Structures are given as structure tokens and as C-alpha cells.
JSON list of C-alpha atoms in Angstrom, two decimals:
[
{"chain": "T", "resi": 223, "resn": "MET", "atom": "CA", "xyz": [-9.07, -14.52, 2.03]},
{"chain": "T", "resi": 224, "resn": "GLU", "atom": "CA", "xyz": [-11.59, -12.15, 4.33]},
{"chain": "T", "resi": 225, "resn": "ARG", "atom": "CA", "xyz": [-14.46, -10.47, 1.78]},
{"chain": "T", "resi": 226, "resn": "ILE", "atom": "CA", "xyz": [-14.86, -6.69, 2.39]},
{"chain": "T", "resi": 227, "resn": "PRO", "atom": "CA", "xyz": [-19.16, -6.46, 3.16]},
{"chain": "T", "resi": 228, "resn": "ILE", "atom": "CA", "xyz": [-21.05, -4.06, 0.98]},
{"chain": "T", "resi": 229, "resn": "LEU", "atom": "CA", "xyz": [-24.00, -2.33, 3.02]},
{"chain": "T", "resi": 230, "resn": "ARG", "atom": "CA", "xyz": [-26.80, -0.78, 0.85]},
{"chain": "T", "resi": 231, "resn": "MET", "atom": "CA", "xyz": [-27.96, 2.93, 2.47]},
{"chain": "T", "resi": 232, "resn": "GLY", "atom": "CA", "xyz": [-31.08, 3.86, 0.89]},
{"chain": "T", "resi": 233, "resn": "LYS", "atom": "CA", "xyz": [-29.39, 4.74, -3.14]},
{"chain": "T", "resi": 234, "resn": "HIS", "atom": "CA", "xyz": [-25.66, 4.15, -2.51]},
{"chain": "T", "resi": 235, "resn": "LEU", "atom": "CA", "xyz": [-23.02, 1.27, -1.43]},
{"chain": "T", "resi": 236, "resn": "LEU", "atom": "CA", "xyz": [-21.08, 1.91, 1.43]},
{"chain": "T", "resi": 237, "resn": "VAL", "atom": "CA", "xyz": [-17.47, 0.33, 2.24]},
{"chain": "T", "resi": 238, "resn": "THR", "atom": "CA", "xyz": [-15.69, -0.15, 5.19]},
{"chain": "T", "resi": 239, "resn": "ILE", "atom": "CA", "xyz": [-12.48, -0.73, 5.07]},
{"chain": "T", "resi": 240, "resn": "GLN", "atom": "CA", "xyz": [-11.21, -2.73, 8.43]},
{"chain": "T", "resi": 241, "resn": "ILE", "atom": "CA", "xyz": [-8.50, -4.40, 8.22]},
{"chain": "T", "resi": 242, "resn": "ASP", "atom": "CA", "xyz": [-4.98, -4.71, 6.27]},
{"chain": "T", "resi": 243, "resn": "MET", "atom": "CA", "xyz": [-6.52, -5.85, 2.85]},
{"chain": "T", "resi": 244, "resn": "GLN", "atom": "CA", "xyz": [-4.68, -8.75, 1.11]},
{"chain": "T", "resi": 245, "resn": "ASP", "atom": "CA", "xyz": [-3.94, -7.86, -2.71]},
{"chain": "T", "resi": 246, "resn": "GLN", "atom": "CA", "xyz": [-7.12, -10.50, -3.51]},
{"chain": "T", "resi": 247, "resn": "THR", "atom": "CA", "xyz": [-9.26, -9.07, -1.40]},
{"chain": "T", "resi": 248, "resn": "ALA", "atom": "CA", "xyz": [-9.17, -5.58, -3.01]},
{"chain": "T", "resi": 249, "resn": "LEU", "atom": "CA", "xyz": [-9.57, -7.18, -6.54]},
{"chain": "T", "resi": 250, "resn": "GLN", "atom": "CA", "xyz": [-12.34, -9.46, -4.97]},
{"chain": "T", "resi": 251, "resn": "LEU", "atom": "CA", "xyz": [-14.03, -5.56, -2.77]},
{"chain": "T", "resi": 252, "resn": "GLN", "atom": "CA", "xyz": [-13.58, -4.11, -6.82]},
{"chain": "T", "resi": 253, "resn": "GLU", "atom": "CA", "xyz": [-15.88, -7.13, -8.92]},
{"chain": "T", "resi": 254, "resn": "ASP", "atom": "CA", "xyz": [-18.51, -7.04, -5.86]},
{"chain": "T", "resi": 255, "resn": "LEU", "atom": "CA", "xyz": [-18.32, -3.12, -6.27]},
{"chain": "T", "resi": 256, "resn": "ALA", "atom": "CA", "xyz": [-18.81, -3.91, -9.71]},
{"chain": "T", "resi": 257, "resn": "THR", "atom": "CA", "xyz": [-21.77, -6.51, -9.40]},
{"chain": "T", "resi": 258, "resn": "MET", "atom": "CA", "xyz": [-23.42, -4.84, -7.05]},
{"chain": "T", "resi": 259, "resn": "VAL", "atom": "CA", "xyz": [-23.61, -1.22, -8.37]},
{"chain": "T", "resi": 260, "resn": "ASP", "atom": "CA", "xyz": [-25.37, -3.41, -11.36]},
{"chain": "T", "resi": 261, "resn": "LYS", "atom": "CA", "xyz": [-27.45, -5.28, -9.46]},
{"chain": "T", "resi": 262, "resn": "SER", "atom": "CA", "xyz": [-28.69, -2.43, -7.15]},
{"chain": "T", "resi": 263, "resn": "GLY", "atom": "CA", "xyz": [-28.88, 0.78, -9.48]},
{"chain": "T", "resi": 264, "resn": "ALA", "atom": "CA", "xyz": [-27.07, 2.33, -6.63]},
{"chain": "T", "resi": 265, "resn": "ASN", "atom": "CA", "xyz": [-25.73, 6.03, -8.00]},
{"chain": "T", "resi": 266, "resn": "GLY", "atom": "CA", "xyz": [-23.33, 6.39, -5.24]},
{"chain": "T", "resi": 267, "resn": "VAL", "atom": "CA", "xyz": [-20.52, 4.09, -3.94]},
{"chain": "T", "resi": 268, "resn": "LEU", "atom": "CA", "xyz": [-18.85, 5.59, -0.31]},
{"chain": "T", "resi": 269, "resn": "ILE", "atom": "CA", "xyz": [-15.99, 3.91, 0.22]},
{"chain": "T", "resi": 270, "resn": "ASP", "atom": "CA", "xyz": [-14.43, 4.47, 4.36]},
{"chain": "T", "resi": 271, "resn": "VAL", "atom": "CA", "xyz": [-10.75, 3.94, 4.51]},
{"chain": "T", "resi": 272, "resn": "SER", "atom": "CA", "xyz": [-10.00, 5.97, 7.78]},
{"chain": "T", "resi": 273, "resn": "ALA", "atom": "CA", "xyz": [-8.56, 2.53, 9.66]},
{"chain": "T", "resi": 274, "resn": "LEU", "atom": "CA", "xyz": [-6.04, 2.56, 7.01]},
{"chain": "T", "resi": 275, "resn": "GLU", "atom": "CA", "xyz": [-2.72, 2.57, 8.44]},
{"chain": "T", "resi": 276, "resn": "MET", "atom": "CA", "xyz": [-1.67, 2.34, 4.78]},
{"chain": "T", "resi": 277, "resn": "VAL", "atom": "CA", "xyz": [-2.16, 2.47, 0.91]},
{"chain": "T", "resi": 278, "resn": "ASP", "atom": "CA", "xyz": [0.05, 1.07, -1.22]},
{"chain": "T", "resi": 279, "resn": "SER", "atom": "CA", "xyz": [0.23, 1.63, -5.15]},
{"chain": "T", "resi": 280, "resn": "PHE", "atom": "CA", "xyz": [-1.42, -2.11, -5.03]},
{"chain": "T", "resi": 281, "resn": "ILE", "atom": "CA", "xyz": [-4.20, -0.20, -2.73]},
{"chain": "T", "resi": 282, "resn": "GLY", "atom": "CA", "xyz": [-4.45, 3.22, -4.61]},
{"chain": "T", "resi": 283, "resn": "ARG", "atom": "CA", "xyz": [-4.54, 1.48, -8.17]},
{"chain": "T", "resi": 284, "resn": "MET", "atom": "CA", "xyz": [-7.48, -0.13, -6.91]},
{"chain": "T", "resi": 285, "resn": "LEU", "atom": "CA", "xyz": [-9.33, 3.42, -6.00]},
{"chain": "T", "resi": 286, "resn": "VAL", "atom": "CA", "xyz": [-9.14, 4.53, -8.89]},
{"chain": "T", "resi": 287, "resn": "SER", "atom": "CA", "xyz": [-10.27, 1.53, -10.76]},
{"chain": "T", "resi": 288, "resn": "ILE", "atom": "CA", "xyz": [-13.07, 1.01, -8.46]},
{"chain": "T", "resi": 289, "resn": "SER", "atom": "CA", "xyz": [-14.32, 5.08, -9.08]},
{"chain": "T", "resi": 290, "resn": "ASP", "atom": "CA", "xyz": [-13.55, 4.25, -12.83]},
{"chain": "T", "resi": 291, "resn": "ILE", "atom": "CA", "xyz": [-15.60, 1.11, -12.84]},
{"chain": "T", "resi": 292, "resn": "GLY", "atom": "CA", "xyz": [-18.57, 2.80, -10.63]},
{"chain": "T", "resi": 293, "resn": "ARG", "atom": "CA", "xyz": [-18.58, 5.84, -13.59]},
{"chain": "T", "resi": 294, "resn": "LEU", "atom": "CA", "xyz": [-18.87, 4.12, -16.21]},
{"chain": "T", "resi": 295, "resn": "LEU", "atom": "CA", "xyz": [-21.63, 1.77, -14.30]},
{"chain": "T", "resi": 296, "resn": "GLY", "atom": "CA", "xyz": [-23.49, 5.43, -13.54]},
{"chain": "T", "resi": 297, "resn": "ALA", "atom": "CA", "xyz": [-21.86, 5.17, -9.88]},
{"chain": "T", "resi": 298, "resn": "THR", "atom": "CA", "xyz": [-20.64, 8.03, -8.52]},
{"chain": "T", "resi": 299, "resn": "THR", "atom": "CA", "xyz": [-17.57, 6.75, -5.95]},
{"chain": "T", "resi": 300, "resn": "VAL", "atom": "CA", "xyz": [-16.40, 9.82, -2.79]},
{"chain": "T", "resi": 301, "resn": "VAL", "atom": "CA", "xyz": [-13.25, 8.29, -0.67]},
{"chain": "T", "resi": 302, "resn": "VAL", "atom": "CA", "xyz": [-13.61, 9.01, 2.69]},
{"chain": "T", "resi": 303, "resn": "GLY", "atom": "CA", "xyz": [-11.41, 9.55, 5.56]},
{"chain": "T", "resi": 304, "resn": "ILE", "atom": "CA", "xyz": [-7.99, 9.04, 4.27]},
{"chain": "T", "resi": 305, "resn": "ARG", "atom": "CA", "xyz": [-5.60, 10.10, 7.11]},
{"chain": "T", "resi": 306, "resn": "PRO", "atom": "CA", "xyz": [-3.06, 12.83, 7.00]},
{"chain": "T", "resi": 307, "resn": "ALA", "atom": "CA", "xyz": [-0.28, 10.57, 7.39]},
{"chain": "T", "resi": 308, "resn": "VAL", "atom": "CA", "xyz": [-1.36, 8.36, 4.20]},
{"chain": "T", "resi": 309, "resn": "ALA", "atom": "CA", "xyz": [-1.83, 10.91, 2.32]},
{"chain": "T", "resi": 310, "resn": "ILE", "atom": "CA", "xyz": [1.64, 12.54, 2.73]},
{"chain": "T", "resi": 311, "resn": "THR", "atom": "CA", "xyz": [2.78, 9.23, 2.10]},
{"chain": "T", "resi": 312, "resn": "LEU", "atom": "CA", "xyz": [0.78, 8.92, -0.97]},
{"chain": "T", "resi": 313, "resn": "VAL", "atom": "CA", "xyz": [2.05, 11.84, -2.77]},
{"chain": "T", "resi": 314, "resn": "GLU", "atom": "CA", "xyz": [5.38, 11.42, -1.89]},
{"chain": "T", "resi": 315, "resn": "LEU", "atom": "CA", "xyz": [4.99, 7.70, -3.43]},
{"chain": "T", "resi": 316, "resn": "GLY", "atom": "CA", "xyz": [3.43, 9.50, -6.63]},
{"chain": "T", "resi": 317, "resn": "LEU", "atom": "CA", "xyz": [0.17, 8.87, -6.40]},
{"chain": "T", "resi": 318, "resn": "SER", "atom": "CA", "xyz": [-2.70, 11.75, -5.79]},
{"chain": "T", "resi": 319, "resn": "LEU", "atom": "CA", "xyz": [-5.06, 9.21, -6.69]},
{"chain": "T", "resi": 320, "resn": "GLY", "atom": "CA", "xyz": [-6.35, 12.02, -9.33]},
{"chain": "T", "resi": 321, "resn": "GLY", "atom": "CA", "xyz": [-10.22, 11.11, -10.52]},
{"chain": "T", "resi": 322, "resn": "VAL", "atom": "CA", "xyz": [-10.72, 9.88, -7.48]},
{"chain": "T", "resi": 323, "resn": "LYS", "atom": "CA", "xyz": [-13.45, 12.45, -5.04]},
{"chain": "T", "resi": 324, "resn": "THR", "atom": "CA", "xyz": [-12.84, 12.19, -2.20]},
{"chain": "T", "resi": 325, "resn": "ALA", "atom": "CA", "xyz": [-14.36, 13.72, 1.39]},
{"chain": "T", "resi": 326, "resn": "LEU", "atom": "CA", "xyz": [-12.75, 14.49, 4.75]},
{"chain": "T", "resi": 327, "resn": "ASN", "atom": "CA", "xyz": [-14.98, 11.70, 6.17]},
{"chain": "T", "resi": 328, "resn": "VAL", "atom": "CA", "xyz": [-18.49, 9.84, 6.28]},
{"chain": "T", "resi": 329, "resn": "GLU", "atom": "CA", "xyz": [-20.66, 12.68, 6.77]},
{"chain": "T", "resi": 330, "resn": "ARG", "atom": "CA", "xyz": [-19.46, 15.01, 4.07]},
{"chain": "T", "resi": 331, "resn": "GLY", "atom": "CA", "xyz": [-19.29, 12.27, 1.49]},
{"chain": "T", "resi": 332, "resn": "MET", "atom": "CA", "xyz": [-22.71, 11.49, 1.63]},
{"chain": "T", "resi": 333, "resn": "ALA", "atom": "CA", "xyz": [-23.50, 15.03, 1.52]},
{"chain": "T", "resi": 334, "resn": "LEU", "atom": "CA", "xyz": [-21.55, 14.89, -1.54]},
{"chain": "T", "resi": 335, "resn": "LEU", "atom": "CA", "xyz": [-22.71, 12.10, -3.01]},
{"chain": "T", "resi": 336, "resn": "ASP", "atom": "CA", "xyz": [-26.68, 13.64, -2.56]},
{"chain": "T", "resi": 337, "resn": "ALA", "atom": "CA", "xyz": [-25.58, 16.45, -4.05]},
{"chain": "T", "resi": 338, "resn": "ASN", "atom": "CA", "xyz": [-24.16, 14.22, -7.24]},
{"chain": "T", "resi": 339, "resn": "ARG", "atom": "CA", "xyz": [-27.40, 12.52, -6.85]},
{"chain": "T", "resi": 340, "resn": "THR", "atom": "CA", "xyz": [-28.57, 11.71, -11.01]},
{"chain": "T", "resi": 341, "resn": "ILE", "atom": "CA", "xyz": [-32.16, 9.88, -11.68]},
{"chain": "N", "resi": 11, "resn": "MET", "atom": "CA", "xyz": [0.51, -3.44, 21.42]},
{"chain": "N", "resi": 12, "resn": "ALA", "atom": "CA", "xyz": [2.82, -6.40, 20.06]},
{"chain": "N", "resi": 13, "resn": "THR", "atom": "CA", "xyz": [5.69, -8.16, 22.18]},
{"chain": "N", "resi": 14, "resn": "GLU", "atom": "CA", "xyz": [8.62, -5.99, 21.08]},
{"chain": "N", "resi": 15, "resn": "LEU", "atom": "CA", "xyz": [11.15, -7.94, 17.42]},
{"chain": "N", "resi": 16, "resn": "ALA", "atom": "CA", "xyz": [14.18, -8.70, 18.01]},
{"chain": "N", "resi": 17, "resn": "PRO", "atom": "CA", "xyz": [16.85, -6.22, 16.96]},
{"chain": "N", "resi": 18, "resn": "THR", "atom": "CA", "xyz": [17.50, -8.25, 13.65]},
{"chain": "N", "resi": 19, "resn": "GLY", "atom": "CA", "xyz": [15.23, -11.09, 11.99]},
{"chain": "N", "resi": 20, "resn": "SER", "atom": "CA", "xyz": [13.78, -12.19, 8.54]},
{"chain": "N", "resi": 21, "resn": "ALA", "atom": "CA", "xyz": [10.51, -12.84, 7.02]},
{"chain": "N", "resi": 22, "resn": "PRO", "atom": "CA", "xyz": [9.83, -15.23, 3.85]},
{"chain": "N", "resi": 23, "resn": "ILE", "atom": "CA", "xyz": [7.82, -13.14, 1.48]},
{"chain": "N", "resi": 24, "resn": "ARG", "atom": "CA", "xyz": [6.22, -15.97, -0.85]},
{"chain": "N", "resi": 25, "resn": "ASP", "atom": "CA", "xyz": [2.38, -14.97, -1.24]},
{"chain": "N", "resi": 26, "resn": "GLU", "atom": "CA", "xyz": [0.20, -11.99, -0.53]},
{"chain": "N", "resi": 27, "resn": "ARG", "atom": "CA", "xyz": [-0.03, -13.05, 2.96]},
{"chain": "N", "resi": 28, "resn": "ASP", "atom": "CA", "xyz": [3.27, -11.99, 3.86]},
{"chain": "N", "resi": 29, "resn": "ILE", "atom": "CA", "xyz": [3.50, -9.19, 2.48]},
{"chain": "N", "resi": 30, "resn": "VAL", "atom": "CA", "xyz": [0.60, -8.21, 4.71]},
{"chain": "N", "resi": 31, "resn": "GLN", "atom": "CA", "xyz": [2.99, -9.65, 7.21]},
{"chain": "N", "resi": 32, "resn": "ALA", "atom": "CA", "xyz": [5.76, -7.45, 6.34]},
{"chain": "N", "resi": 33, "resn": "ARG", "atom": "CA", "xyz": [3.70, -4.79, 6.84]},
{"chain": "N", "resi": 34, "resn": "ALA", "atom": "CA", "xyz": [2.89, -5.58, 10.85]},
{"chain": "N", "resi": 35, "resn": "LEU", "atom": "CA", "xyz": [6.16, -6.47, 11.18]},
{"chain": "N", "resi": 36, "resn": "VAL", "atom": "CA", "xyz": [7.37, -3.21, 10.05]},
{"chain": "N", "resi": 37, "resn": "ARG", "atom": "CA", "xyz": [5.31, -1.23, 11.86]},
{"chain": "N", "resi": 38, "resn": "THR", "atom": "CA", "xyz": [5.91, -2.96, 15.32]},
{"chain": "N", "resi": 39, "resn": "LEU", "atom": "CA", "xyz": [9.88, -2.28, 14.46]},
{"chain": "N", "resi": 40, "resn": "THR", "atom": "CA", "xyz": [8.84, 1.26, 14.25]},
{"chain": "N", "resi": 41, "resn": "ALA", "atom": "CA", "xyz": [7.01, 1.71, 16.60]},
{"chain": "N", "resi": 42, "resn": "GLN", "atom": "CA", "xyz": [9.10, 0.31, 18.41]},
{"chain": "N", "resi": 43, "resn": "LEU", "atom": "CA", "xyz": [11.44, 2.97, 17.79]},
{"chain": "N", "resi": 44, "resn": "LYS", "atom": "CA", "xyz": [8.87, 5.81, 17.87]},
{"chain": "N", "resi": 45, "resn": "PHE", "atom": "CA", "xyz": [8.96, 6.86, 14.69]},
{"chain": "N", "resi": 46, "resn": "SER", "atom": "CA", "xyz": [6.13, 9.45, 14.31]},
{"chain": "N", "resi": 47, "resn": "LEU", "atom": "CA", "xyz": [3.49, 8.52, 12.82]},
{"chain": "N", "resi": 48, "resn": "VAL", "atom": "CA", "xyz": [4.27, 9.99, 9.05]},
{"chain": "N", "resi": 49, "resn": "GLU", "atom": "CA", "xyz": [7.65, 7.73, 9.16]},
{"chain": "N", "resi": 50, "resn": "GLN", "atom": "CA", "xyz": [6.02, 5.08, 10.54]},
{"chain": "N", "resi": 51, "resn": "THR", "atom": "CA", "xyz": [3.56, 5.64, 7.49]},
{"chain": "N", "resi": 52, "resn": "LYS", "atom": "CA", "xyz": [6.09, 5.94, 5.22]},
{"chain": "N", "resi": 53, "resn": "MET", "atom": "CA", "xyz": [8.42, 2.97, 5.86]},
{"chain": "N", "resi": 54, "resn": "ILE", "atom": "CA", "xyz": [5.11, 0.73, 5.93]},
{"chain": "N", "resi": 55, "resn": "THR", "atom": "CA", "xyz": [4.09, 1.96, 2.04]},
{"chain": "N", "resi": 56, "resn": "ALA", "atom": "CA", "xyz": [7.91, 1.72, 1.29]},
{"chain": "N", "resi": 57, "resn": "ALA", "atom": "CA", "xyz": [8.32, -2.06, 2.76]},
{"chain": "N", "resi": 58, "resn": "SER", "atom": "CA", "xyz": [4.96, -3.22, 0.96]},
{"chain": "N", "resi": 59, "resn": "GLU", "atom": "CA", "xyz": [5.72, -2.20, -2.35]},
{"chain": "N", "resi": 60, "resn": "LEU", "atom": "CA", "xyz": [9.32, -3.84, -2.34]},
{"chain": "N", "resi": 61, "resn": "ALA", "atom": "CA", "xyz": [7.69, -6.84, -0.69]},
{"chain": "N", "resi": 62, "resn": "ARG", "atom": "CA", "xyz": [5.25, -7.26, -3.76]},
{"chain": "N", "resi": 63, "resn": "ASN", "atom": "CA", "xyz": [7.74, -6.15, -5.98]},
{"chain": "N", "resi": 64, "resn": "THR", "atom": "CA", "xyz": [9.84, -9.66, -4.18]},
{"chain": "N", "resi": 65, "resn": "MET", "atom": "CA", "xyz": [6.69, -11.79, -4.61]},
{"chain": "N", "resi": 66, "resn": "VAL", "atom": "CA", "xyz": [6.12, -10.77, -7.87]},
{"chain": "N", "resi": 67, "resn": "TYR", "atom": "CA", "xyz": [9.25, -10.12, -9.73]},
{"chain": "N", "resi": 68, "resn": "GLY", "atom": "CA", "xyz": [11.34, -12.01, -7.78]},
{"chain": "N", "resi": 69, "resn": "ARG", "atom": "CA", "xyz": [9.75, -14.99, -7.17]},
{"chain": "N", "resi": 70, "resn": "GLY", "atom": "CA", "xyz": [9.66, -14.80, -3.64]},
{"chain": "N", "resi": 71, "resn": "GLY", "atom": "CA", "xyz": [12.55, -14.15, -1.44]},
{"chain": "N", "resi": 72, "resn": "GLU", "atom": "CA", "xyz": [12.91, -12.37, 1.93]},
{"chain": "N", "resi": 73, "resn": "MET", "atom": "CA", "xyz": [12.76, -9.31, 4.08]},
{"chain": "N", "resi": 74, "resn": "ARG", "atom": "CA", "xyz": [15.25, -8.75, 6.85]},
{"chain": "N", "resi": 75, "resn": "TRP", "atom": "CA", "xyz": [15.35, -5.73, 9.46]},
{"chain": "N", "resi": 76, "resn": "GLU", "atom": "CA", "xyz": [17.95, -4.52, 11.30]},
{"chain": "N", "resi": 77, "resn": "ILE", "atom": "CA", "xyz": [17.92, -1.74, 13.66]},
{"chain": "N", "resi": 78, "resn": "VAL", "atom": "CA", "xyz": [20.90, -0.08, 13.42]},
{"chain": "N", "resi": 79, "resn": "ALA", "atom": "CA", "xyz": [22.72, 3.46, 14.93]},
{"chain": "N", "resi": 80, "resn": "GLU", "atom": "CA", "xyz": [24.95, 5.93, 13.79]},
{"chain": "N", "resi": 81, "resn": "GLY", "atom": "CA", "xyz": [26.11, 7.81, 16.06]},
{"chain": "N", "resi": 82, "resn": "ILE", "atom": "CA", "xyz": [23.20, 8.75, 18.11]},
{"chain": "N", "resi": 83, "resn": "ARG", "atom": "CA", "xyz": [20.75, 8.25, 15.79]},
{"chain": "N", "resi": 84, "resn": "ARG", "atom": "CA", "xyz": [18.70, 4.46, 15.10]},
{"chain": "N", "resi": 85, "resn": "GLY", "atom": "CA", "xyz": [17.23, 3.90, 12.25]},
{"chain": "N", "resi": 86, "resn": "LEU", "atom": "CA", "xyz": [15.57, 1.02, 10.59]},
{"chain": "N", "resi": 87, "resn": "ARG", "atom": "CA", "xyz": [17.28, -0.93, 7.53]},
{"chain": "N", "resi": 88, "resn": "LEU", "atom": "CA", "xyz": [15.15, -2.87, 5.73]},
{"chain": "N", "resi": 89, "resn": "HIS", "atom": "CA", "xyz": [16.76, -5.99, 3.19]},
{"chain": "N", "resi": 90, "resn": "PHE", "atom": "CA", "xyz": [14.56, -7.55, 0.43]},
{"chain": "N", "resi": 91, "resn": "GLU", "atom": "CA", "xyz": [16.34, -10.23, -1.24]},
{"chain": "N", "resi": 92, "resn": "ASP", "atom": "CA", "xyz": [15.11, -12.34, -4.58]},
{"chain": "N", "resi": 93, "resn": "GLN", "atom": "CA", "xyz": [17.02, -15.00, -6.37]},
{"chain": "N", "resi": 94, "resn": "GLY", "atom": "CA", "xyz": [14.97, -14.02, -9.00]},
{"chain": "N", "resi": 95, "resn": "PRO", "atom": "CA", "xyz": [15.99, -12.99, -12.85]},
{"chain": "N", "resi": 96, "resn": "GLY", "atom": "CA", "xyz": [17.03, -9.95, -11.72]},
{"chain": "N", "resi": 97, "resn": "ILE", "atom": "CA", "xyz": [17.13, -6.05, -12.99]},
{"chain": "N", "resi": 98, "resn": "PRO", "atom": "CA", "xyz": [18.32, -6.12, -16.42]},
{"chain": "N", "resi": 99, "resn": "ASP", "atom": "CA", "xyz": [18.85, -2.55, -16.10]},
{"chain": "N", "resi": 100, "resn": "VAL", "atom": "CA", "xyz": [18.57, -0.84, -12.84]},
{"chain": "N", "resi": 101, "resn": "GLU", "atom": "CA", "xyz": [18.36, 2.64, -14.01]},
{"chain": "N", "resi": 102, "resn": "GLN", "atom": "CA", "xyz": [15.26, 2.61, -16.20]},
{"chain": "N", "resi": 103, "resn": "ALA", "atom": "CA", "xyz": [13.81, 0.68, -13.48]},
{"chain": "N", "resi": 104, "resn": "LEU", "atom": "CA", "xyz": [14.41, 4.03, -10.86]},
{"chain": "N", "resi": 105, "resn": "VAL", "atom": "CA", "xyz": [12.74, 6.15, -13.69]},
{"chain": "N", "resi": 106, "resn": "ASP", "atom": "CA", "xyz": [8.71, 7.19, -12.80]},
{"chain": "N", "resi": 107, "resn": "GLY", "atom": "CA", "xyz": [6.50, 5.66, -14.69]},
{"chain": "N", "resi": 108, "resn": "TRP", "atom": "CA", "xyz": [9.11, 2.65, -16.14]},
{"chain": "N", "resi": 109, "resn": "THR", "atom": "CA", "xyz": [7.38, -1.46, -15.59]},
{"chain": "N", "resi": 110, "resn": "THR", "atom": "CA", "xyz": [7.64, -3.90, -17.36]},
{"chain": "N", "resi": 111, "resn": "GLY", "atom": "CA", "xyz": [4.57, -5.64, -14.89]},
{"chain": "N", "resi": 112, "resn": "SER", "atom": "CA", "xyz": [1.12, -4.59, -14.08]},
{"chain": "N", "resi": 113, "resn": "GLY", "atom": "CA", "xyz": [1.40, -1.55, -11.93]},
{"chain": "N", "resi": 114, "resn": "LEU", "atom": "CA", "xyz": [1.94, 2.28, -12.42]},
{"chain": "N", "resi": 115, "resn": "GLY", "atom": "CA", "xyz": [5.15, 1.81, -12.49]},
{"chain": "N", "resi": 116, "resn": "MET", "atom": "CA", "xyz": [5.91, 3.70, -9.30]},
{"chain": "N", "resi": 117, "resn": "GLY", "atom": "CA", "xyz": [7.00, 0.88, -6.81]},
{"chain": "N", "resi": 118, "resn": "LEU", "atom": "CA", "xyz": [10.44, 1.77, -6.79]},
{"chain": "N", "resi": 119, "resn": "SER", "atom": "CA", "xyz": [10.93, 5.08, -7.70]},
{"chain": "N", "resi": 120, "resn": "GLY", "atom": "CA", "xyz": [8.17, 5.80, -5.64]},
{"chain": "N", "resi": 121, "resn": "THR", "atom": "CA", "xyz": [9.59, 4.05, -2.77]},
{"chain": "N", "resi": 122, "resn": "LYS", "atom": "CA", "xyz": [12.74, 5.84, -3.08]},
{"chain": "N", "resi": 123, "resn": "ARG", "atom": "CA", "xyz": [11.60, 9.06, -2.04]},
{"chain": "N", "resi": 124, "resn": "LEU", "atom": "CA", "xyz": [9.19, 7.58, 1.18]},
{"chain": "N", "resi": 125, "resn": "VAL", "atom": "CA", "xyz": [13.30, 6.55, 2.75]},
{"chain": "N", "resi": 126, "resn": "ASN", "atom": "CA", "xyz": [16.53, 8.34, 3.40]},
{"chain": "N", "resi": 127, "resn": "ASP", "atom": "CA", "xyz": [18.69, 5.68, 2.28]},
{"chain": "N", "resi": 128, "resn": "PHE", "atom": "CA", "xyz": [18.57, 2.97, -0.69]},
{"chain": "N", "resi": 129, "resn": "ALA", "atom": "CA", "xyz": [20.71, 0.95, -2.63]},
{"chain": "N", "resi": 130, "resn": "ILE", "atom": "CA", "xyz": [20.28, -1.94, -4.95]},
{"chain": "N", "resi": 131, "resn": "ARG", "atom": "CA", "xyz": [22.26, -4.56, -6.21]},
{"chain": "N", "resi": 132, "resn": "THR", "atom": "CA", "xyz": [21.27, -6.59, -8.93]},
{"chain": "N", "resi": 133, "resn": "LYS", "atom": "CA", "xyz": [22.15, -9.37, -11.39]},
{"chain": "N", "resi": 134, "resn": "VAL", "atom": "CA", "xyz": [20.26, -11.04, -14.20]},
{"chain": "N", "resi": 135, "resn": "GLY", "atom": "CA", "xyz": [20.40, -14.62, -13.81]},
{"chain": "N", "resi": 136, "resn": "GLU", "atom": "CA", "xyz": [20.72, -14.41, -10.07]},
{"chain": "N", "resi": 137, "resn": "GLY", "atom": "CA", "xyz": [18.67, -11.72, -8.37]},
{"chain": "N", "resi": 138, "resn": "THR", "atom": "CA", "xyz": [17.95, -8.90, -6.76]},
{"chain": "N", "resi": 139, "resn": "CYS", "atom": "CA", "xyz": [18.60, -7.25, -3.39]},
{"chain": "N", "resi": 140, "resn": "VAL", "atom": "CA", "xyz": [16.96, -3.43, -2.33]},
{"chain": "N", "resi": 141, "resn": "SER", "atom": "CA", "xyz": [18.23, -2.23, 1.18]},
{"chain": "N", "resi": 142, "resn": "ILE", "atom": "CA", "xyz": [15.87, 1.21, 2.43]},
{"chain": "N", "resi": 143, "resn": "THR", "atom": "CA", "xyz": [16.55, 2.37, 5.63]},
{"chain": "N", "resi": 144, "resn": "ARG", "atom": "CA", "xyz": [14.55, 5.28, 7.46]},
{"chain": "N", "resi": 145, "resn": "TRP", "atom": "CA", "xyz": [16.47, 7.82, 9.77]},
{"chain": "N", "resi": 146, "resn": "LYS", "atom": "CA", "xyz": [14.85, 8.62, 13.05]}
]
């Protein structure tokens, strides 16, 4: 099983998903992020999914969970780079990732996190 | 691009790696058929949902594919077959939000919306076969 790296960028954590994840990899990421938010005291998590050609209900649910877990730990999560075809498919599937903050790209996602920054 | 795939074939769905593999196969097949990006994404996503069902609820099985033609239109038909416990109430299983597992219950009903044709054959104690087709 591959493991998705988590980078520290100032007060934020940055995750770039570059592979087609196995379910276990997605669950591991969820756990690793929770641990990292707790350890680092990060108040923002940015997840770049622009390389993902597909987000199914499992990965969609994982993004919702990460966002919820982060919030409980005091961090804001922003998912960036959802491809247009993926967005269309997700909505048709019945998953609009309600409650998950999104931005078009990394730059805007970072701006959103900086604006959201708490003490 | 990956090597051309035969117009019919099958792949086992036994574990999580096979779900990733099934997605890759469907990506290659839909690209071969020159599906648009949105059509490709919908079919790959549908395959991912059904492959997971085959693994989790059907306790493993296989995915079969066939490139089909009807007049001048061509399409991709996928069958997900298992010898698992079967679905006692198919009507209910196709309702949004209904689930026996840990899912959101978007699996079958959601998948149905992503394809043009959707058929399900199931018998309690014998297994389930879900067939989907997307036309170009």
C-alpha cells in the first residue's frame, strides 16, 4: 500500500494526491492527517486533488470525514482542484461533498485558509 | 496510452487493488472508444462503485467487459458478477440512501444515474450480476 505524504507549510498542512488510491490508502491518509493536525497544531489543511481522474463515493466520503475530523481538531480543510468532469460526476452520483470547503486551485485554497486563520 | 484491450475480457475483483485495476481497465476501454472526458469519468466512477460492491457485499467476483454496437453507435458494457449472498430486496437497494453496509447508500442508485442502461440479476444465496452500458 502506498502512503500519501503530508507537507508542512507554515501553519498549514498540504496534501497532494497524485495516485489512484486504494481504499486503505485513503483511510490511512485520514488517520495520518488527524495525527499531524494534532502534533503540528496546524489550523489549515489543503488537499489538492487535481491529479485525480475520478472521485467515487468512497473517496468522496473520505474527503468529508477528513474535513469533519479536522474541524473537531480546530483546523479548516479546503479541497482544491476538483476537475470539472469529476464535479459533474459527483453531483450526478448524489454526492455534493456538502460541508467541505473547496477552492479552484492551490493558490485560492491557501488564500482561503489564510483568511480563515484563527489564533 | 496503454496497449489496446481486446473487445471482450474479464478481470478478477478480489481485493482493493483489483478495484484500482478495474478503474484503470475502464479508463483504457473508454479512451479506446473515444468517450468524452465526462463520459469516461462517469463510466470509471460507476465501475469503481460496482467493483467495490462486488468485493464488499458479493465477497469477490469478476468484472467482464464487452464493446457493444447497435447500428452505428458503440458502447461499453460491463458486468459485475459475484457468487455472494444476493440481494433480498432489489427495489429497496435501488433507493437513494439505502444501505446495509457502512456506505452512504449512493452505490446502486447513484451508479444507475451515471450510465445509460442498468440491469441487475440477483438470487438470494446464489449471487448478483449488475450490468451497465454507456453509449458513446
